[in-house]
Structures are given as C-alpha cells and as structure tokens.
C-alpha cells in the first residue's frame, strides 16, 4: 500500500480542482491557508492534476448567468467573475514509494509561465505546468456583459412604460 501526502500552498480557497488518477479529490484547508490531504493506493505511480476551472466555461453558463442576474436584483448582487480569465493547468506523474510527500507551491502569474513548483523526494515527470489566459471565457464574459446591458435597458424602458401608463 502506497501513501501520498499532498500539500498545496499559495492557492486561494475554491480556485483549484485536484484530481488523482482522474478522480476528484477533496483536500482540507488548514489554518495557514494551504490544502492538505493523503491518498492511499495499490498502484506504483499516480497522475496528479491541479487546475483552475472558470465557472463561465460550464455547460449551462448562459442560463446560470441569467438566473443569477435576475435573482441578484438585475445584477446588483450578481457574483463577480474573474475578468482576467487567468487559469492554470498542472499535471504530473509521480512514482510512489511506501510514503511519498509532495509539496506544490503556486507561483505568481506570468503569461505561459510555470504555474507550480514541486518539491518531493519521489521520482516525477511533469506533463503540463502552465498559466494561460482562457480566451473562450473572455469571449463569454463579453457576451454576458452585452446581454446584461441590453436587459438593463429593457428593464428601464419597462419601468418608464409602467409609470407612463399609470400617470397617463
């Protein structure tokens, strides 16, 4: 039985999805702001993936944005989206010993730069380690901004029409 002890530092809560061998793994958030967790397996190697997934890239992004727009009182209480659309992708294959301790530290953003630095005594092979700007998400944000602007204009026109109807 091999055990992986994983610690990820520098990653804000809710900004990272962690997959081990393609399965989402829940890690605990400790008092110092780091993710920590252990994983046990019979395999001699695992594939670890850490990535940032933007909500606006989801399947029902348009519908959810409209629901939050109307529930949030025409966008006043609407959740804020990351306008920079900066995401990271990290994938590494780790050969496990009996116990293997892996520490990942998130770097500051640099376009097409390294997202994480790894420190471990186990053998590993990095597959992906990059920051990048998600252009698909940027395009969707522009679409939503335009749709919300049109909906605001329609709401103001409707209010003016209702007031004019009552007065007249």
Coordinates of C-alpha atoms in Angstrom, one line a residue:
X1 CA 0.0 0.0 0.0
X2 CA 1.5 3.3 -1.1
X3 CA 0.6 6.6 0.6
X4 CA 0.8 10.1 -0.9
X5 CA 0.8 13.1 1.4
X6 CA -0.1 16.2 -0.6
X7 CA 0.3 19.9 0.4
X8 CA -0.6 22.7 -1.9
X9 CA 0.3 26.3 -0.9
X10 CA -0.5 29.7 -2.4
X11 CA -3.8 28.6 -3.9
X12 CA -6.9 30.5 -2.7
X13 CA -9.9 28.5 -1.5
X14 CA -12.1 27.3 -4.2
X15 CA -9.7 28.2 -7.0
X16 CA -8.2 24.7 -7.6
X17 CA -9.6 21.4 -8.6
X18 CA -7.4 18.4 -7.6
X19 CA -7.6 15.1 -9.5
X20 CA -5.7 12.0 -8.7
X21 CA -5.8 9.4 -11.4
X22 CA -8.8 11.2 -13.0
X23 CA -10.9 11.2 -9.8
X24 CA -11.7 14.5 -8.0
X25 CA -10.0 14.5 -4.5
X26 CA -11.2 16.6 -1.6
X27 CA -8.4 18.2 0.4
X28 CA -8.8 20.0 3.7
X29 CA -7.9 23.7 4.0
X30 CA -5.6 24.2 7.1
X31 CA -5.2 27.2 9.3
X32 CA -2.3 28.5 7.3
X33 CA -4.3 28.7 4.0
X34 CA -2.9 25.5 2.5
X35 CA -4.6 22.5 1.1
X36 CA -3.6 19.2 2.7
X37 CA -4.6 15.6 2.2
X38 CA -3.5 12.0 2.0
X39 CA -4.2 9.4 -0.7
X40 CA -3.6 5.7 -0.4
X41 CA -3.4 3.3 -3.4
X42 CA -2.0 0.0 -4.5
X43 CA -0.6 1.5 -7.7
X44 CA 3.1 2.2 -8.0
X45 CA 2.5 5.5 -9.8
X46 CA -0.3 8.1 -9.9
X47 CA -1.2 11.0 -12.1
X48 CA -1.9 14.2 -10.2
X49 CA -3.7 17.1 -11.9
X50 CA -4.3 20.5 -10.4
X51 CA -6.2 23.1 -12.4
X52 CA -8.3 26.2 -12.1
X53 CA -11.7 25.9 -13.7
X54 CA -13.8 29.0 -14.5
X55 CA -17.5 28.8 -13.8
X56 CA -18.2 30.6 -17.1
X57 CA -16.8 27.6 -19.0
X58 CA -19.5 25.3 -17.7
X59 CA -22.2 23.6 -19.8
X60 CA -25.1 25.9 -18.7
X61 CA -23.1 29.1 -18.3
X62 CA -25.5 31.3 -20.1
X63 CA -28.6 30.0 -18.2
X64 CA -26.8 30.2 -14.8
X65 CA -25.6 33.8 -15.6
X66 CA -29.2 34.9 -16.4
X67 CA -30.6 33.2 -13.3
X68 CA -28.0 34.9 -11.1
X69 CA -28.7 38.2 -12.9
X70 CA -32.4 38.1 -12.1
X71 CA -32.2 36.6 -8.7
X72 CA -29.4 39.1 -7.8
X73 CA -31.8 42.0 -8.5
X74 CA -30.7 42.8 -12.0
X75 CA -27.1 42.1 -11.4
X76 CA -26.6 44.2 -8.3
X77 CA -26.0 41.1 -6.1
X78 CA -24.6 39.1 -9.1
X79 CA -21.4 37.1 -8.3
X80 CA -18.2 38.6 -9.7
X81 CA -16.4 36.8 -12.4
X82 CA -12.6 36.8 -12.9
X83 CA -12.3 39.4 -15.7
X84 CA -8.7 38.5 -16.4
X85 CA -9.7 34.8 -17.1
X86 CA -6.3 33.6 -16.0
X87 CA -6.2 29.9 -15.4
X88 CA -3.5 27.3 -14.6
X89 CA -3.0 23.7 -15.5
X90 CA -0.7 21.3 -13.8
X91 CA -0.3 17.6 -14.5
X92 CA 2.4 15.4 -13.1
X93 CA 3.1 11.6 -13.0
X94 CA 4.6 10.6 -9.6
X95 CA 6.2 7.2 -8.9
X96 CA 5.3 6.3 -5.3
X97 CA 7.4 4.8 -2.6
X98 CA 5.8 3.4 0.6
X99 CA 5.2 7.0 1.7
X100 CA 5.6 9.9 -0.6
X101 CA 5.4 13.6 0.5
X102 CA 4.6 16.1 -2.3
X103 CA 4.6 19.9 -1.8
X104 CA 3.3 22.2 -4.5
X105 CA 3.7 25.9 -4.4
X106 CA 1.7 28.2 -6.7
X107 CA 3.8 30.8 -8.5
X108 CA 2.8 34.3 -9.4
X109 CA 1.2 34.7 -12.8
X110 CA 3.3 35.1 -15.8
X111 CA 1.9 34.5 -19.3
X112 CA 2.8 31.0 -20.4
X113 CA 5.0 30.7 -17.3
X114 CA 5.3 27.9 -14.8
X115 CA 2.2 27.6 -12.5
X116 CA 3.6 25.3 -9.7
X117 CA 6.9 24.4 -8.2
X118 CA 7.1 20.9 -6.9
X119 CA 9.3 19.5 -4.1
X120 CA 9.4 15.8 -3.4
X121 CA 11.9 13.0 -3.0
X122 CA 9.9 10.7 -5.3
X123 CA 10.6 10.5 -9.0
X124 CA 8.2 12.5 -11.0
X125 CA 7.6 13.6 -14.6
X126 CA 5.8 16.9 -15.3
X127 CA 3.3 16.7 -18.2
X128 CA 1.8 20.2 -18.0
X129 CA 2.8 23.2 -15.9
X130 CA 1.5 26.4 -17.3
X131 CA -0.5 29.6 -16.7
X132 CA -2.6 30.9 -19.6
X133 CA -5.4 33.3 -20.5
X134 CA -8.6 31.5 -21.3
X135 CA -9.8 33.2 -24.5
X136 CA -13.1 31.3 -24.6
X137 CA -14.0 32.6 -21.1
X138 CA -13.1 36.1 -22.1
X139 CA -15.4 35.9 -25.2
X140 CA -18.2 34.6 -23.0
X141 CA -17.7 37.4 -20.5
X142 CA -18.1 40.0 -23.3
X143 CA -21.3 38.2 -24.5
X144 CA -22.7 38.3 -20.9
X145 CA -21.7 41.9 -20.4
X146 CA -23.6 42.9 -23.6
X147 CA -26.7 40.8 -22.7
X148 CA -26.8 42.3 -19.2
X149 CA -26.5 45.8 -20.7
X150 CA -29.5 45.1 -23.0
X151 CA -31.5 43.6 -20.2
X152 CA -30.8 46.8 -18.1
X153 CA -32.1 49.0 -20.9
X154 CA -35.2 46.8 -21.3
X155 CA -35.8 47.0 -17.5
X156 CA -35.5 50.8 -17.5
X157 CA -37.8 51.0 -20.6
X158 CA -40.4 48.8 -18.9
X159 CA -40.3 50.9 -15.7
X160 CA -40.7 54.1 -17.7
X161 CA -43.6 52.5 -19.7
X162 CA -45.4 51.3 -16.5
X163 CA -45.0 54.8 -14.9
X164 CA -46.3 56.5 -18.1
X165 CA -49.3 54.1 -18.2
X166 CA -50.2 54.9 -14.5
X167 CA -49.8 58.7 -15.0
X168 CA -51.5 58.8 -18.4

